Amino acid sequence: MATAVVWNPACRHHYGGAGHPERPQRFEAVLEALRRPELATRLTWVEAPPAARSAIERVHPPEYVDMLDALAARGGGALDADTFLGPRSWESVLASAGVARAAGARGQTEGSAFAITRPPGHHALAARAMGFCFLNNVVLAARHAQALGCARALVVDWDVHHGNGTQALVERDPSIRFVSMHQYPWYPGTGTTDERGVGNVFNVPRPGGLPRATYFRDFLAGVDAALDGWNPDILLISAGFDSLAGDPLGEFTLEPDDISRWTAALRERMGKRPVVGVLEGGYRLDLLAAGVVAHVLALS
Ligand SMILES: [Zn+2]
């Protein structure tokens, strides 16, 4: 079956300032890569609406959403040292949240889906934007999937940075398990092995520069620890491509082929159960494009 590629053109608008690595060209690079004619029969394109306020409030408190909304109405501004709301960024944030939620639903009907989310989401805490992230897209997708009947959700995160926001949002909820492999010590500084939540958090911190086979093996070992005696109804992947060799924001050594093999290994573990990729980081455009294509082609 074809993989649903879920998107919204407003994800292009977010602009974090001159020289910011999380730039609109990332969105264009992903679209261009997935629109190649030879992929046409493998993908079903789905344009998702922006997330409604009520949907966002399943994950983020109303006061926080009010604050972002008011900042956007004033033309934007800084939320932390590297997280800026530009004049049209709020449109992208809401579109990105809607895209993630729709992918969580499409995965259930079509078996697999990929969300072209921009800005990314895995650093966003319940009431705090950080690390280029405003709303936590993958948790919004997981909560929506749960509301539609997937009781247990596994979230895995191979972005080179720890998914601290995702961890914080799920670490007291045994219905979601979270596996993150990330460079450590590195931004944002969290993600040690002793952060276990209620036994539902599985961190795999690793230094940069190790052989790619080590990262490949250790991430899947973390996934298998999470799956030991526990069967999720859906798998969501925080798919960050800054873990590829050559990305300017990370020092991991993975190649697009590793992304392809990871995705296939996760698909194999899930059988017919839904697998949904949600875009996170990835800051060298050619690597981002290659990683996304490798991931999406192995999803179904
Ligand atoms: Zn990252």
PDB file of C-alpha atoms and ligand atoms in Angstrom:
ATOM      1  CA  MET A   1       0.000   0.000   0.000  1.00  0.00           C
ATOM      2  CA  ALA A   2       1.115   3.575  -0.620  1.00  0.00           C
ATOM      3  CA  THR A   3       2.470   5.677   2.261  1.00  0.00           C
ATOM      4  CA  ALA A   4       0.457   8.803   3.061  1.00  0.00           C
ATOM      5  CA  VAL A   5       2.626  11.927   2.890  1.00  0.00           C
ATOM      6  CA  VAL A   6       0.842  14.543   4.972  1.00  0.00           C
ATOM      7  CA  TRP A   7       1.675  18.205   4.484  1.00  0.00           C
ATOM      8  CA  ASN A   8       0.401  21.768   4.525  1.00  0.00           C
ATOM      9  CA  PRO A   9       1.915  24.560   2.393  1.00  0.00           C
ATOM     10  CA  ALA A  10       1.859  26.968   5.372  1.00  0.00           C
ATOM     11  CA  CYS A  11       4.759  25.012   6.929  1.00  0.00           C
ATOM     12  CA  ARG A  12       6.984  27.015   4.593  1.00  0.00           C
ATOM     13  CA  HIS A  13       6.193  30.390   6.239  1.00  0.00           C
ATOM     14  CA  HIS A  14       8.044  30.082   9.549  1.00  0.00           C
ATOM     15  CA  TYR A  15      11.134  32.260   9.541  1.00  0.00           C
ATOM     16  CA  GLY A  16      13.421  32.224  12.565  1.00  0.00           C
ATOM     17  CA  GLY A  17      15.768  35.003  11.447  1.00  0.00           C
ATOM     18  CA  ALA A  18      18.749  35.439   9.094  1.00  0.00           C
ATOM     19  CA  GLY A  19      21.143  32.509   9.155  1.00  0.00           C
ATOM     20  CA  HIS A  20      18.856  30.319  11.263  1.00  0.00           C
ATOM     21  CA  PRO A  21      19.495  26.659  10.363  1.00  0.00           C
ATOM     22  CA  GLU A  22      15.795  25.757  10.669  1.00  0.00           C
ATOM     23  CA  ARG A  23      14.927  27.627   7.473  1.00  0.00           C
ATOM     24  CA  PRO A  24      12.131  27.526   4.883  1.00  0.00           C
ATOM     25  CA  GLN A  25      14.447  25.852   2.366  1.00  0.00           C
ATOM     26  CA  ARG A  26      14.247  22.693   4.502  1.00  0.00           C
ATOM     27  CA  PHE A  27      10.577  22.405   3.649  1.00  0.00           C
ATOM     28  CA  GLU A  28      11.255  22.990  -0.060  1.00  0.00           C
ATOM     29  CA  ALA A  29      14.031  20.378  -0.073  1.00  0.00           C
ATOM     30  CA  VAL A  30      11.737  17.733   1.424  1.00  0.00           C
ATOM     31  CA  LEU A  31       8.897  18.513  -0.986  1.00  0.00           C
ATOM     32  CA  GLU A  32      11.216  18.451  -3.976  1.00  0.00           C
ATOM     33  CA  ALA A  33      12.717  15.118  -2.937  1.00  0.00           C
ATOM     34  CA  LEU A  34       9.353  13.430  -2.382  1.00  0.00           C
ATOM     35  CA  ARG A  35       7.825  14.854  -5.570  1.00  0.00           C
ATOM     36  CA  ARG A  36      10.286  13.011  -7.820  1.00  0.00           C
ATOM     37  CA  PRO A  37       8.251  11.264 -10.542  1.00  0.00           C
ATOM     38  CA  GLU A  38       9.616   7.813  -9.722  1.00  0.00           C
ATOM     39  CA  LEU A  39       8.090   8.038  -6.218  1.00  0.00           C
ATOM     40  CA  ALA A  40       4.615   8.988  -7.443  1.00  0.00           C
ATOM     41  CA  THR A  41       3.116   5.502  -7.293  1.00  0.00           C
ATOM     42  CA  ARG A  42       4.521   4.871  -3.807  1.00  0.00           C
ATOM     43  CA  LEU A  43       3.002   7.917  -2.111  1.00  0.00           C
ATOM     44  CA  THR A  44      -0.444   9.386  -1.506  1.00  0.00           C
ATOM     45  CA  TRP A  45      -0.337  13.140  -0.865  1.00  0.00           C
ATOM     46  CA  VAL A  46      -2.682  14.432   1.822  1.00  0.00           C
ATOM     47  CA  GLU A  47      -3.072  18.130   2.667  1.00  0.00           C
ATOM     48  CA  ALA A  48      -4.024  18.459   6.342  1.00  0.00           C
ATOM     49  CA  PRO A  49      -5.793  21.439   7.955  1.00  0.00           C
ATOM     50  CA  PRO A  50      -4.069  23.388  10.733  1.00  0.00           C
ATOM     51  CA  ALA A  51      -4.692  22.045  14.237  1.00  0.00           C
ATOM     52  CA  ALA A  52      -7.717  23.418  16.080  1.00  0.00           C
ATOM     53  CA  ARG A  53      -7.240  25.070  19.453  1.00  0.00           C
ATOM     54  CA  SER A  54      -9.058  22.217  21.238  1.00  0.00           C
ATOM     55  CA  ALA A  55      -6.691  19.671  19.681  1.00  0.00           C
ATOM     56  CA  ILE A  56      -3.583  21.550  20.815  1.00  0.00           C
ATOM     57  CA  GLU A  57      -4.958  21.823  24.345  1.00  0.00           C
ATOM     58  CA  ARG A  58      -4.867  18.034  24.683  1.00  0.00           C
ATOM     59  CA  VAL A  59      -1.093  18.457  25.061  1.00  0.00           C
ATOM     60  CA  HIS A  60      -0.398  22.144  25.855  1.00  0.00           C
ATOM     61  CA  PRO A  61      -2.105  24.324  28.506  1.00  0.00           C
ATOM     62  CA  PRO A  62      -4.424  27.102  27.236  1.00  0.00           C
ATOM     63  CA  GLU A  63      -2.315  29.842  28.878  1.00  0.00           C
ATOM     64  CA  TYR A  64       0.713  28.799  26.847  1.00  0.00           C
ATOM     65  CA  VAL A  65      -1.243  28.712  23.585  1.00  0.00           C
ATOM     66  CA  ASP A  66      -2.673  32.164  24.478  1.00  0.00           C
ATOM     67  CA  MET A  67       0.858  33.483  25.003  1.00  0.00           C
ATOM     68  CA  LEU A  68       2.052  32.220  21.595  1.00  0.00           C
ATOM     69  CA  ASP A  69      -1.105  33.506  19.926  1.00  0.00           C
ATOM     70  CA  ALA A  70      -0.639  36.971  21.481  1.00  0.00           C
ATOM     71  CA  LEU A  71       3.060  37.076  20.543  1.00  0.00           C
ATOM     72  CA  ALA A  72       2.138  36.149  16.954  1.00  0.00           C
ATOM     73  CA  ALA A  73      -0.518  38.917  16.910  1.00  0.00           C
ATOM     74  CA  ARG A  74       2.197  41.439  17.882  1.00  0.00           C
ATOM     75  CA  GLY A  75       4.327  40.304  14.934  1.00  0.00           C
ATOM     76  CA  GLY A  76       6.406  37.678  16.742  1.00  0.00           C
ATOM     77  CA  GLY A  77       9.483  37.682  18.939  1.00  0.00           C
ATOM     78  CA  ALA A  78      12.078  35.570  20.716  1.00  0.00           C
ATOM     79  CA  LEU A  79      11.084  32.694  23.011  1.00  0.00           C
ATOM     80  CA  ASP A  80      14.591  31.517  23.793  1.00  0.00           C
ATOM     81  CA  ALA A  81      18.086  32.038  22.405  1.00  0.00           C
ATOM     82  CA  ASP A  82      17.403  30.074  19.221  1.00  0.00           C
ATOM     83  CA  THR A  83      13.599  29.931  18.991  1.00  0.00           C
ATOM     84  CA  PHE A  84      11.937  32.901  17.286  1.00  0.00           C
ATOM     85  CA  LEU A  85       8.377  33.420  16.197  1.00  0.00           C
ATOM     86  CA  GLY A  86       8.513  35.382  12.928  1.00  0.00           C
ATOM     87  CA  PRO A  87       5.640  37.344  11.359  1.00  0.00           C
ATOM     88  CA  ARG A  88       3.969  34.250   9.814  1.00  0.00           C
ATOM     89  CA  SER A  89       5.502  31.538  11.999  1.00  0.00           C
ATOM     90  CA  TRP A  90       2.318  30.873  13.967  1.00  0.00           C
ATOM     91  CA  GLU A  91       0.612  29.739  10.748  1.00  0.00           C
ATOM     92  CA  SER A  92       3.399  27.182  10.303  1.00  0.00           C
ATOM     93  CA  VAL A  93       3.243  26.038  13.925  1.00  0.00           C
ATOM     94  CA  LEU A  94      -0.502  25.388  13.720  1.00  0.00           C
ATOM     95  CA  ALA A  95      -0.154  23.743  10.304  1.00  0.00           C
ATOM     96  CA  SER A  96       2.658  21.534  11.568  1.00  0.00           C
ATOM     97  CA  ALA A  97       0.560  20.387  14.535  1.00  0.00           C
ATOM     98  CA  GLY A  98      -2.344  19.642  12.181  1.00  0.00           C
ATOM     99  CA  VAL A  99      -0.088  17.709   9.813  1.00  0.00           C
ATOM    100  CA  ALA A 100       1.227  15.565  12.677  1.00  0.00           C
ATOM    101  CA  ARG A 101      -2.263  14.799  13.963  1.00  0.00           C
ATOM    102  CA  ALA A 102      -3.528  13.900  10.506  1.00  0.00           C
ATOM    103  CA  ALA A 103      -0.548  11.588  10.007  1.00  0.00           C
ATOM    104  CA  GLY A 104      -1.418   9.838  13.287  1.00  0.00           C
ATOM    105  CA  ALA A 105      -4.893   9.193  11.882  1.00  0.00           C
ATOM    106  CA  ARG A 106      -3.775   8.290   8.340  1.00  0.00           C
ATOM    107  CA  GLY A 107      -1.313   5.777   9.678  1.00  0.00           C
ATOM    108  CA  GLN A 108      -4.223   3.851  11.145  1.00  0.00           C
ATOM    109  CA  THR A 109      -6.233   3.750   7.938  1.00  0.00           C
ATOM    110  CA  GLU A 110      -3.362   3.288   5.500  1.00  0.00           C
ATOM    111  CA  GLY A 111      -0.717   1.474   7.548  1.00  0.00           C
ATOM    112  CA  SER A 112       1.967   4.118   7.186  1.00  0.00           C
ATOM    113  CA  ALA A 113       2.260   7.889   6.977  1.00  0.00           C
ATOM    114  CA  PHE A 114       4.926  10.577   6.992  1.00  0.00           C
ATOM    115  CA  ALA A 115       4.302  14.077   8.354  1.00  0.00           C
ATOM    116  CA  ILE A 116       6.265  16.950   6.773  1.00  0.00           C
ATOM    117  CA  THR A 117       6.256  18.965   9.988  1.00  0.00           C
ATOM    118  CA  ARG A 118       8.005  22.335  10.102  1.00  0.00           C
ATOM    119  CA  PRO A 119       8.816  23.749  12.581  1.00  0.00           C
ATOM    120  CA  PRO A 120       9.869  20.563  14.395  1.00  0.00           C
ATOM    121  CA  GLY A 121       8.437  19.676  17.806  1.00  0.00           C
ATOM    122  CA  HIS A 122      10.383  17.278  20.009  1.00  0.00           C
ATOM    123  CA  HIS A 123      12.007  19.917  22.238  1.00  0.00           C
ATOM    124  CA  ALA A 124       8.700  21.676  22.986  1.00  0.00           C
ATOM    125  CA  LEU A 125       7.635  21.270  26.610  1.00  0.00           C
ATOM    126  CA  ALA A 126       4.017  21.585  27.770  1.00  0.00           C
ATOM    127  CA  ALA A 127       4.376  25.333  28.382  1.00  0.00           C
ATOM    128  CA  ARG A 128       7.723  26.302  26.919  1.00  0.00           C
ATOM    129  CA  ALA A 129       9.134  26.679  23.413  1.00  0.00           C
ATOM    130  CA  MET A 130      12.791  25.784  22.961  1.00  0.00           C
ATOM    131  CA  GLY A 131      15.273  24.368  20.462  1.00  0.00           C
ATOM    132  CA  PHE A 132      13.412  25.581  17.323  1.00  0.00           C
ATOM    133  CA  CYS A 133      10.196  23.894  18.636  1.00  0.00           C
ATOM    134  CA  PHE A 134       6.883  25.482  19.709  1.00  0.00           C
ATOM    135  CA  LEU A 135       4.309  22.672  19.899  1.00  0.00           C
ATOM    136  CA  ASN A 136       5.170  19.010  20.339  1.00  0.00           C
ATOM    137  CA  ASN A 137       4.064  17.518  17.030  1.00  0.00           C
ATOM    138  CA  VAL A 138       4.823  13.870  17.760  1.00  0.00           C
ATOM    139  CA  VAL A 139       2.970  13.915  21.088  1.00  0.00           C
ATOM    140  CA  LEU A 140       0.002  15.632  19.426  1.00  0.00           C
ATOM    141  CA  ALA A 141       0.036  12.799  16.860  1.00  0.00           C
ATOM    142  CA  ALA A 142       0.291  10.133  19.573  1.00  0.00           C
ATOM    143  CA  ARG A 143      -2.558  11.607  21.621  1.00  0.00           C
ATOM    144  CA  HIS A 144      -4.750  11.828  18.539  1.00  0.00           C
ATOM    145  CA  ALA A 145      -3.975   8.216  17.623  1.00  0.00           C
ATOM    146  CA  GLN A 146      -4.872   7.184  21.155  1.00  0.00           C
ATOM    147  CA  ALA A 147      -8.185   9.064  20.938  1.00  0.00           C
ATOM    148  CA  LEU A 148      -8.910   7.121  17.733  1.00  0.00           C
ATOM    149  CA  GLY A 149      -8.388   3.770  19.438  1.00  0.00           C
ATOM    150  CA  CYS A 150      -4.664   3.001  19.619  1.00  0.00           C
ATOM    151  CA  ALA A 151      -4.381   2.444  23.366  1.00  0.00           C
ATOM    152  CA  ARG A 152      -0.608   1.992  23.519  1.00  0.00           C
ATOM    153  CA  ALA A 153       1.803   4.140  21.529  1.00  0.00           C
ATOM    154  CA  LEU A 154       5.553   3.714  21.101  1.00  0.00           C
ATOM    155  CA  VAL A 155       7.464   6.877  20.205  1.00  0.00           C
ATOM    156  CA  VAL A 156      11.047   6.456  18.990  1.00  0.00           C
ATOM    157  CA  ASP A 157      13.373   9.376  18.286  1.00  0.00           C
ATOM    158  CA  TRP A 158      16.565   9.139  16.232  1.00  0.00           C
ATOM    159  CA  ASP A 159      17.152  12.888  15.898  1.00  0.00           C
ATOM    160  CA  VAL A 160      20.722  13.658  17.071  1.00  0.00           C
ATOM    161  CA  HIS A 161      19.270  15.756  19.915  1.00  0.00           C
ATOM    162  CA  HIS A 162      17.409  14.347  22.912  1.00  0.00           C
ATOM    163  CA  GLY A 163      13.622  14.625  22.610  1.00  0.00           C
ATOM    164  CA  ASN A 164      13.375  16.281  26.003  1.00  0.00           C
ATOM    165  CA  GLY A 165       9.949  17.762  25.330  1.00  0.00           C
ATOM    166  CA  THR A 166       8.496  14.443  24.284  1.00  0.00           C
ATOM    167  CA  GLN A 167       9.992  12.749  27.326  1.00  0.00           C
ATOM    168  CA  ALA A 168       8.623  15.399  29.686  1.00  0.00           C
ATOM    169  CA  LEU A 169       5.142  15.094  28.171  1.00  0.00           C
ATOM    170  CA  VAL A 170       4.901  11.292  28.434  1.00  0.00           C
ATOM    171  CA  GLU A 171       7.150  10.273  31.331  1.00  0.00           C
ATOM    172  CA  ARG A 172       4.306   9.808  33.798  1.00  0.00           C
ATOM    173  CA  ASP A 173       2.057   7.907  31.368  1.00  0.00           C
ATOM    174  CA  PRO A 174       2.662   4.160  30.942  1.00  0.00           C
ATOM    175  CA  SER A 175       0.373   4.053  27.860  1.00  0.00           C
ATOM    176  CA  ILE A 176       3.234   5.647  25.893  1.00  0.00           C
ATOM    177  CA  ARG A 177       6.799   4.392  25.779  1.00  0.00           C
ATOM    178  CA  PHE A 178       9.612   6.629  24.538  1.00  0.00           C
ATOM    179  CA  VAL A 179      12.970   5.578  23.108  1.00  0.00           C
ATOM    180  CA  SER A 180      15.537   8.241  22.187  1.00  0.00           C
ATOM    181  CA  MET A 181      19.050   7.827  20.909  1.00  0.00           C
ATOM    182  CA  HIS A 182      20.935  11.106  20.847  1.00  0.00           C
ATOM    183  CA  GLN A 183      24.375  12.660  21.089  1.00  0.00           C
ATOM    184  CA  TYR A 184      25.341  13.171  24.733  1.00  0.00           C
ATOM    185  CA  PRO A 185      26.501  15.429  26.209  1.00  0.00           C
ATOM    186  CA  TRP A 186      24.957  17.793  23.648  1.00  0.00           C
ATOM    187  CA  TYR A 187      21.978  20.110  23.336  1.00  0.00           C
ATOM    188  CA  PRO A 188      19.646  20.142  25.331  1.00  0.00           C
ATOM    189  CA  GLY A 189      21.664  18.316  28.021  1.00  0.00           C
ATOM    190  CA  THR A 190      19.025  15.800  29.100  1.00  0.00           C
ATOM    191  CA  GLY A 191      18.575  12.146  28.159  1.00  0.00           C
ATOM    192  CA  THR A 192      20.666  10.025  30.502  1.00  0.00           C
ATOM    193  CA  THR A 193      19.961   6.324  30.950  1.00  0.00           C
ATOM    194  CA  ASP A 194      18.724   6.866  34.504  1.00  0.00           C
ATOM    195  CA  GLU A 195      15.850   9.072  33.317  1.00  0.00           C
ATOM    196  CA  ARG A 196      13.284   6.253  33.170  1.00  0.00           C
ATOM    197  CA  GLY A 197       9.937   7.991  33.768  1.00  0.00           C
ATOM    198  CA  VAL A 198       7.559   5.373  35.147  1.00  0.00           C
ATOM    199  CA  GLY A 199       9.684   2.697  33.480  1.00  0.00           C
ATOM    200  CA  ASN A 200       8.433   3.906  30.073  1.00  0.00           C
ATOM    201  CA  VAL A 201      11.482   5.980  29.037  1.00  0.00           C
ATOM    202  CA  PHE A 202      14.449   4.330  27.307  1.00  0.00           C
ATOM    203  CA  ASN A 203      17.311   6.736  26.619  1.00  0.00           C
ATOM    204  CA  VAL A 204      20.352   5.728  24.577  1.00  0.00           C
ATOM    205  CA  PRO A 205      22.877   8.585  24.998  1.00  0.00           C
ATOM    206  CA  ARG A 206      26.019   8.237  22.870  1.00  0.00           C
ATOM    207  CA  PRO A 207      29.055  10.423  22.090  1.00  0.00           C
ATOM    208  CA  GLY A 208      29.633  11.688  18.553  1.00  0.00           C
ATOM    209  CA  GLY A 209      32.045  10.049  16.134  1.00  0.00           C
ATOM    210  CA  LEU A 210      31.356   6.370  16.851  1.00  0.00           C
ATOM    211  CA  PRO A 211      31.201   3.869  13.963  1.00  0.00           C
ATOM    212  CA  ARG A 212      27.801   4.029  12.289  1.00  0.00           C
ATOM    213  CA  ALA A 213      27.201   0.338  13.010  1.00  0.00           C
ATOM    214  CA  THR A 214      27.334   1.101  16.742  1.00  0.00           C
ATOM    215  CA  TYR A 215      24.578   3.695  16.536  1.00  0.00           C
ATOM    216  CA  PHE A 216      22.577   1.421  14.273  1.00  0.00           C
ATOM    217  CA  ARG A 217      22.754  -1.482  16.705  1.00  0.00           C
ATOM    218  CA  ASP A 218      22.305   0.482  19.932  1.00  0.00           C
ATOM    219  CA  PHE A 219      19.171   2.284  18.783  1.00  0.00           C
ATOM    220  CA  LEU A 220      17.449  -0.966  17.858  1.00  0.00           C
ATOM    221  CA  ALA A 221      18.542  -2.465  21.186  1.00  0.00           C
ATOM    222  CA  GLY A 222      16.745   0.426  22.892  1.00  0.00           C
ATOM    223  CA  VAL A 223      13.639  -0.210  20.808  1.00  0.00           C
ATOM    224  CA  ASP A 224      13.731  -3.909  21.645  1.00  0.00           C
ATOM    225  CA  ALA A 225      14.028  -3.118  25.363  1.00  0.00           C
ATOM    226  CA  ALA A 226      10.866  -1.015  25.077  1.00  0.00           C
ATOM    227  CA  LEU A 227       9.056  -3.791  23.177  1.00  0.00           C
ATOM    228  CA  ASP A 228      10.017  -6.489  25.676  1.00  0.00           C
ATOM    229  CA  GLY A 229       6.689  -7.807  26.963  1.00  0.00           C
ATOM    230  CA  TRP A 230       4.793  -4.761  25.634  1.00  0.00           C
ATOM    231  CA  ASN A 231       2.885  -4.511  22.366  1.00  0.00           C
ATOM    232  CA  PRO A 232       2.118  -1.013  21.111  1.00  0.00           C
ATOM    233  CA  ASP A 233      -0.847  -0.385  18.812  1.00  0.00           C
ATOM    234  CA  ILE A 234       1.034   2.284  16.853  1.00  0.00           C
ATOM    235  CA  LEU A 235       4.657   3.366  16.348  1.00  0.00           C
ATOM    236  CA  LEU A 236       5.529   7.024  15.867  1.00  0.00           C
ATOM    237  CA  ILE A 237       9.029   7.973  14.770  1.00  0.00           C
ATOM    238  CA  SER A 238      10.513  11.391  15.576  1.00  0.00           C
ATOM    239  CA  ALA A 239      12.527  11.297  12.378  1.00  0.00           C
ATOM    240  CA  GLY A 240      15.355  13.788  12.626  1.00  0.00           C
ATOM    241  CA  PHE A 241      18.000  13.686   9.919  1.00  0.00           C
ATOM    242  CA  ASP A 242      20.639  15.671  11.810  1.00  0.00           C
ATOM    243  CA  SER A 243      21.982  12.278  12.920  1.00  0.00           C
ATOM    244  CA  LEU A 244      23.403  11.752   9.418  1.00  0.00           C
ATOM    245  CA  ALA A 245      27.174  12.168   8.897  1.00  0.00           C
ATOM    246  CA  GLY A 246      27.925  15.734   7.834  1.00  0.00           C
ATOM    247  CA  ASP A 247      25.013  17.526   9.470  1.00  0.00           C
ATOM    248  CA  PRO A 248      26.240  20.868  10.891  1.00  0.00           C
ATOM    249  CA  LEU A 249      24.392  20.401  14.212  1.00  0.00           C
ATOM    250  CA  GLY A 250      25.481  16.866  15.093  1.00  0.00           C
ATOM    251  CA  GLU A 251      28.443  14.493  15.133  1.00  0.00           C
ATOM    252  CA  PHE A 252      26.810  11.126  14.482  1.00  0.00           C
ATOM    253  CA  THR A 253      28.049   9.126  11.500  1.00  0.00           C
ATOM    254  CA  LEU A 254      24.902   7.548  10.061  1.00  0.00           C
ATOM    255  CA  GLU A 255      24.212   7.250   6.325  1.00  0.00           C
ATOM    256  CA  PRO A 256      20.849   7.338   4.528  1.00  0.00           C
ATOM    257  CA  ASP A 257      21.115   3.555   4.135  1.00  0.00           C
ATOM    258  CA  ASP A 258      21.025   3.235   7.940  1.00  0.00           C
ATOM    259  CA  ILE A 259      17.787   5.238   7.968  1.00  0.00           C
ATOM    260  CA  SER A 260      16.354   2.883   5.384  1.00  0.00           C
ATOM    261  CA  ARG A 261      17.404  -0.207   7.361  1.00  0.00           C
ATOM    262  CA  TRP A 262      16.141   1.249  10.665  1.00  0.00           C
ATOM    263  CA  THR A 263      12.785   2.017   9.129  1.00  0.00           C
ATOM    264  CA  ALA A 264      12.546  -1.470   7.651  1.00  0.00           C
ATOM    265  CA  ALA A 265      13.514  -3.029  10.989  1.00  0.00           C
ATOM    266  CA  LEU A 266      10.827  -1.003  12.779  1.00  0.00           C
ATOM    267  CA  ARG A 267       8.246  -1.917  10.124  1.00  0.00           C
ATOM    268  CA  GLU A 268       9.151  -5.581  10.555  1.00  0.00           C
ATOM    269  CA  ARG A 269       8.724  -5.376  14.331  1.00  0.00           C
ATOM    270  CA  MET A 270       5.296  -3.734  13.960  1.00  0.00           C
ATOM    271  CA  GLY A 271       3.948  -6.100  11.280  1.00  0.00           C
ATOM    272  CA  LYS A 272       0.617  -4.721  10.069  1.00  0.00           C
ATOM    273  CA  ARG A 273       0.320  -2.189  12.901  1.00  0.00           C
ATOM    274  CA  PRO A 274       0.642   1.484  11.880  1.00  0.00           C
ATOM    275  CA  VAL A 275       4.035   3.178  11.571  1.00  0.00           C
ATOM    276  CA  VAL A 276       4.120   6.992  11.306  1.00  0.00           C
ATOM    277  CA  GLY A 277       7.172   9.182  10.701  1.00  0.00           C
ATOM    278  CA  VAL A 278       7.137  12.791  11.945  1.00  0.00           C
ATOM    279  CA  LEU A 279       9.880  15.114  10.664  1.00  0.00           C
ATOM    280  CA  GLU A 280      12.156  16.685  13.296  1.00  0.00           C
ATOM    281  CA  GLY A 281      15.646  18.093  12.551  1.00  0.00           C
ATOM    282  CA  GLY A 282      18.085  17.816   9.655  1.00  0.00           C
ATOM    283  CA  TYR A 283      20.027  20.913   8.624  1.00  0.00           C
ATOM    284  CA  ARG A 284      22.085  20.044   5.532  1.00  0.00           C
ATOM    285  CA  LEU A 285      19.581  20.116   2.719  1.00  0.00           C
ATOM    286  CA  ASP A 286      21.017  17.302   0.583  1.00  0.00           C
ATOM    287  CA  LEU A 287      21.284  14.967   3.586  1.00  0.00           C
ATOM    288  CA  LEU A 288      17.792  15.910   4.741  1.00  0.00           C
ATOM    289  CA  ALA A 289      16.380  15.087   1.310  1.00  0.00           C
ATOM    290  CA  ALA A 290      18.254  11.779   1.069  1.00  0.00           C
ATOM    291  CA  GLY A 291      17.260  10.766   4.591  1.00  0.00           C
ATOM    292  CA  VAL A 292      13.588  11.581   4.082  1.00  0.00           C
ATOM    293  CA  VAL A 293      13.416   9.583   0.855  1.00  0.00           C
ATOM    294  CA  ALA A 294      15.183   6.600   2.453  1.00  0.00           C
ATOM    295  CA  HIS A 295      12.789   6.726   5.406  1.00  0.00           C
ATOM    296  CA  VAL A 296       9.567   7.203   3.476  1.00  0.00           C
ATOM    297  CA  LEU A 297      10.303   4.457   0.935  1.00  0.00           C
ATOM    298  CA  ALA A 298      10.906   1.939   3.744  1.00  0.00           C
ATOM    299  CA  LEU A 299       7.780   2.874   5.738  1.00  0.00           C
ATOM    300  CA  SER A 300       5.265   0.777   3.808  1.00  0.00           C
TER     301      SER A 300
HETATM  302 ZN    ZN B   1      17.907  17.731  16.209  1.00  0.00          ZN
END
